[in-house]
Backbone as JSON, one array per atom type, in Angstrom:
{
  "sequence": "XXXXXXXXXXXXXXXXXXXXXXXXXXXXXXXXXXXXXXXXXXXXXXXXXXXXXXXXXXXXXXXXXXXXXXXXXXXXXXXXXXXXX",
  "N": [[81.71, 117.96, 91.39], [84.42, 120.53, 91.44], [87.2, 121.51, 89.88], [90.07, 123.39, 90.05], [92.4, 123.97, 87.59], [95.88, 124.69, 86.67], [96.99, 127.06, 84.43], [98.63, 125.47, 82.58], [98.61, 122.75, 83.47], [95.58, 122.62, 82.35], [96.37, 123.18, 79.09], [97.99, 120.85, 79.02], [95.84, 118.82, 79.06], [93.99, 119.22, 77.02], [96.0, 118.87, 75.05], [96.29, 116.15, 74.79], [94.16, 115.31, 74.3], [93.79, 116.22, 71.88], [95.32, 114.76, 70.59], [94.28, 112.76, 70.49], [94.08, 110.04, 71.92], [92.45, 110.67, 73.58], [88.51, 110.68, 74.7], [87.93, 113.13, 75.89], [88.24, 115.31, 78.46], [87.87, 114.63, 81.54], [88.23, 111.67, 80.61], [91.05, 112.11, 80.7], [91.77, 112.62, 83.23], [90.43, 110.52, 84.67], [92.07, 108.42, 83.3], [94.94, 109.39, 84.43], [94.69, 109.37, 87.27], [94.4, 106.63, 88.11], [96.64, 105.83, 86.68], [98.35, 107.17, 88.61], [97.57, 105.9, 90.98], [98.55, 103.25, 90.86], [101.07, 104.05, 90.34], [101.66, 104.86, 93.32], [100.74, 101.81, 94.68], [102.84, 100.45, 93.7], [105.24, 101.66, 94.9], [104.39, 101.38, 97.37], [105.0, 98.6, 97.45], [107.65, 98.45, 97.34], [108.56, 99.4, 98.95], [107.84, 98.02, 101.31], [109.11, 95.43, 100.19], [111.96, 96.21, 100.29], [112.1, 96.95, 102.9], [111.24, 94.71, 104.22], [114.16, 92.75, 103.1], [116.07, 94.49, 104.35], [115.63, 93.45, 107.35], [116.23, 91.06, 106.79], [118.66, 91.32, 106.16], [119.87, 92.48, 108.77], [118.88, 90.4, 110.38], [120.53, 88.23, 109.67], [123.07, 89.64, 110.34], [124.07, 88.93, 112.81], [124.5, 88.71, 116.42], [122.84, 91.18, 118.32], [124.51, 94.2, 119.42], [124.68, 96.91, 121.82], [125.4, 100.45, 121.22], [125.99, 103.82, 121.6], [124.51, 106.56, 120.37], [126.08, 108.81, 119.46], [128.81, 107.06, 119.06], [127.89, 105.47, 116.92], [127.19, 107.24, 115.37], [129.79, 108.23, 114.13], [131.17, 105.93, 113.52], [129.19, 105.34, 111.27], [129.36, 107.92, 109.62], [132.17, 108.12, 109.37], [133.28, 105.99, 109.93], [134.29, 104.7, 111.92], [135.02, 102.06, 114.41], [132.48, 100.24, 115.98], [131.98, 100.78, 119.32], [131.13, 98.79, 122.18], [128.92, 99.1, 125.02]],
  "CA": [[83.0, 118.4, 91.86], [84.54, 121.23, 90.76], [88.57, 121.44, 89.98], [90.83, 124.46, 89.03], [94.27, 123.96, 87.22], [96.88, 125.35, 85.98], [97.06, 126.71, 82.81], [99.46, 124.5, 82.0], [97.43, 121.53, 82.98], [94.53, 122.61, 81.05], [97.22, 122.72, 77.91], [98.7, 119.15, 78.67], [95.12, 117.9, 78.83], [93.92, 119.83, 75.83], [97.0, 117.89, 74.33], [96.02, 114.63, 75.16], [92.57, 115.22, 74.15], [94.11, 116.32, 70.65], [96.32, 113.46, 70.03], [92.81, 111.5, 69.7], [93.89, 108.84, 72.7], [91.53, 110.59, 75.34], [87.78, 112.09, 74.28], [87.22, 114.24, 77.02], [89.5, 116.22, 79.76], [87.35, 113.27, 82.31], [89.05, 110.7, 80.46], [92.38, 112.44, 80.22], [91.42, 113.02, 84.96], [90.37, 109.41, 85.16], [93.69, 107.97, 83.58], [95.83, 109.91, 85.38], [94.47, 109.16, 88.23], [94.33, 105.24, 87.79], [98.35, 105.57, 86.59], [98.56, 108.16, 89.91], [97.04, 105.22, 92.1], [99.29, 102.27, 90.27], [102.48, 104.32, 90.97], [101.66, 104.65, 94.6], [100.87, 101.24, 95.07], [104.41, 100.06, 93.29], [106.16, 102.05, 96.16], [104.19, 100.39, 98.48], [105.36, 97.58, 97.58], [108.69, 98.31, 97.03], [109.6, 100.12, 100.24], [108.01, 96.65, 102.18], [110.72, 94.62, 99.87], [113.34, 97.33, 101.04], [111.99, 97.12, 104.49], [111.91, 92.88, 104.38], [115.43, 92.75, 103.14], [116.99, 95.01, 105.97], [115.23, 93.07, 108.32], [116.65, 90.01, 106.85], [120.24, 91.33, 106.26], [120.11, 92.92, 110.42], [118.71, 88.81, 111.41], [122.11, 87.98, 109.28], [124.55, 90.55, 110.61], [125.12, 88.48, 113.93], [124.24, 89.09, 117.79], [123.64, 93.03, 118.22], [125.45, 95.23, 120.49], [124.14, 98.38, 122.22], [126.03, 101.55, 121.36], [125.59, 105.03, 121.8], [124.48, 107.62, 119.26], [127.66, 109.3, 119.14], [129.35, 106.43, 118.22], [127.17, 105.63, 116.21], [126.71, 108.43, 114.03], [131.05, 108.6, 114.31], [130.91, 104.63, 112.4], [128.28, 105.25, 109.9], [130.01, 109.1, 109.21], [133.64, 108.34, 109.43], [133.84, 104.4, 109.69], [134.72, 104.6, 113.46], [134.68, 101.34, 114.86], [131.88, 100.55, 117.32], [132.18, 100.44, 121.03], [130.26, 98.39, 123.21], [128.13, 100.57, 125.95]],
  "C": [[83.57, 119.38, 90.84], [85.93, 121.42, 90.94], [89.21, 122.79, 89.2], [92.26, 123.9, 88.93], [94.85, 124.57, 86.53], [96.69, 126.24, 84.75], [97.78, 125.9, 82.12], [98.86, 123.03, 81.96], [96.65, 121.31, 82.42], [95.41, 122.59, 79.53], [97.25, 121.43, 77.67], [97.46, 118.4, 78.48], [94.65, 118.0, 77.25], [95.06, 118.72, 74.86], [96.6, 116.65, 73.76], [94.83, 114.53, 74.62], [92.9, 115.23, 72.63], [94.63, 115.71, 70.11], [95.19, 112.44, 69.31], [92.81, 110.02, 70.97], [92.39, 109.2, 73.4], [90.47, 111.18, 74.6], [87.63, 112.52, 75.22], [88.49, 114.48, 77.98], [88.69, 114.9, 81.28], [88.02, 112.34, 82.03], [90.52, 110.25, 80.63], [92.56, 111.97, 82.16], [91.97, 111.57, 84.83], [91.62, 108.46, 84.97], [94.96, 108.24, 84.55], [95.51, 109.79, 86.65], [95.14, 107.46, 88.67], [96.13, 105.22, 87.66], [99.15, 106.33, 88.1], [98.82, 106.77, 91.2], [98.18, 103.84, 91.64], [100.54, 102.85, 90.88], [102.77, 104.43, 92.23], [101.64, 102.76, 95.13], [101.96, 100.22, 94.81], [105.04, 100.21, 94.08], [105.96, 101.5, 97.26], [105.02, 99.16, 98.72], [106.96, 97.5, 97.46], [109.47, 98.89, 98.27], [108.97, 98.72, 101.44], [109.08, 95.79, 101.52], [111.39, 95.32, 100.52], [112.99, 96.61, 102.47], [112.32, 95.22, 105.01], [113.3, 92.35, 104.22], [116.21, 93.37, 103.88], [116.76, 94.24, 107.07], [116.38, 91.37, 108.08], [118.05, 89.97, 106.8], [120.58, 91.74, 108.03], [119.77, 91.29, 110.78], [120.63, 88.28, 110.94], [122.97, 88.47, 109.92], [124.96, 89.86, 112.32], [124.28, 89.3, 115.26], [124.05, 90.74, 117.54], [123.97, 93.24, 119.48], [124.54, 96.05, 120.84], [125.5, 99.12, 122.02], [125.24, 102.52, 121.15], [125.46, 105.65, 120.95], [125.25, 107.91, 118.79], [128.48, 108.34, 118.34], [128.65, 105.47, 117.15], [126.83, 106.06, 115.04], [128.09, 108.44, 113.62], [130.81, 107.61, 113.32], [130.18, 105.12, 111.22], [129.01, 106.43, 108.92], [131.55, 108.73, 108.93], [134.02, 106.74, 109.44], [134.71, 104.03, 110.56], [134.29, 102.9, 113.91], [133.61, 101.55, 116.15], [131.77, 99.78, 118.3], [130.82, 100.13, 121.44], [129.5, 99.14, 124.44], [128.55, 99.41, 127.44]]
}
């Protein structure tokens, strides 16, 4: 496989390579990758919490209603009470 970057990325690896943590611009890839793949699967998990707690504050919030877009968007925007359809 063959990758072009930046010049700036070739710097920051160059960097990293010079500090003495990483030997090789591979090593410098493969971390960053690995911390790439870790921070994705954090969000994962953090937008199913998000998503489990709405679900469980909407079972809380009581019977729902049907309303219309309009009012709707009027409540959430302006703090319109909302009408029943």
């Amino acid at each position: 496989m063959t990758i072009t970057l930046s010049p700036d990325l070739v710097a920051l690896i160059e960097e990293k390579i010079a500090s003495g943590r990483f030997p090789s611009a591979e090593a410098v890839v493969r971390e960053a990758l690995i911390q790439l793949d870790a921070a994705e699967a954090s969000l994962a998990e953090d937008d199913e919490a998000w998503l489990k707690q709405a679900y469980e504050e909407g079972i809380a919030s009581g019977e729902p209603i049907e309303v219309d877009l309009d009012n709707l968007r009027d409540h959430v925007l302006n703090g319109a009470p909302l009408r029943r359809l």
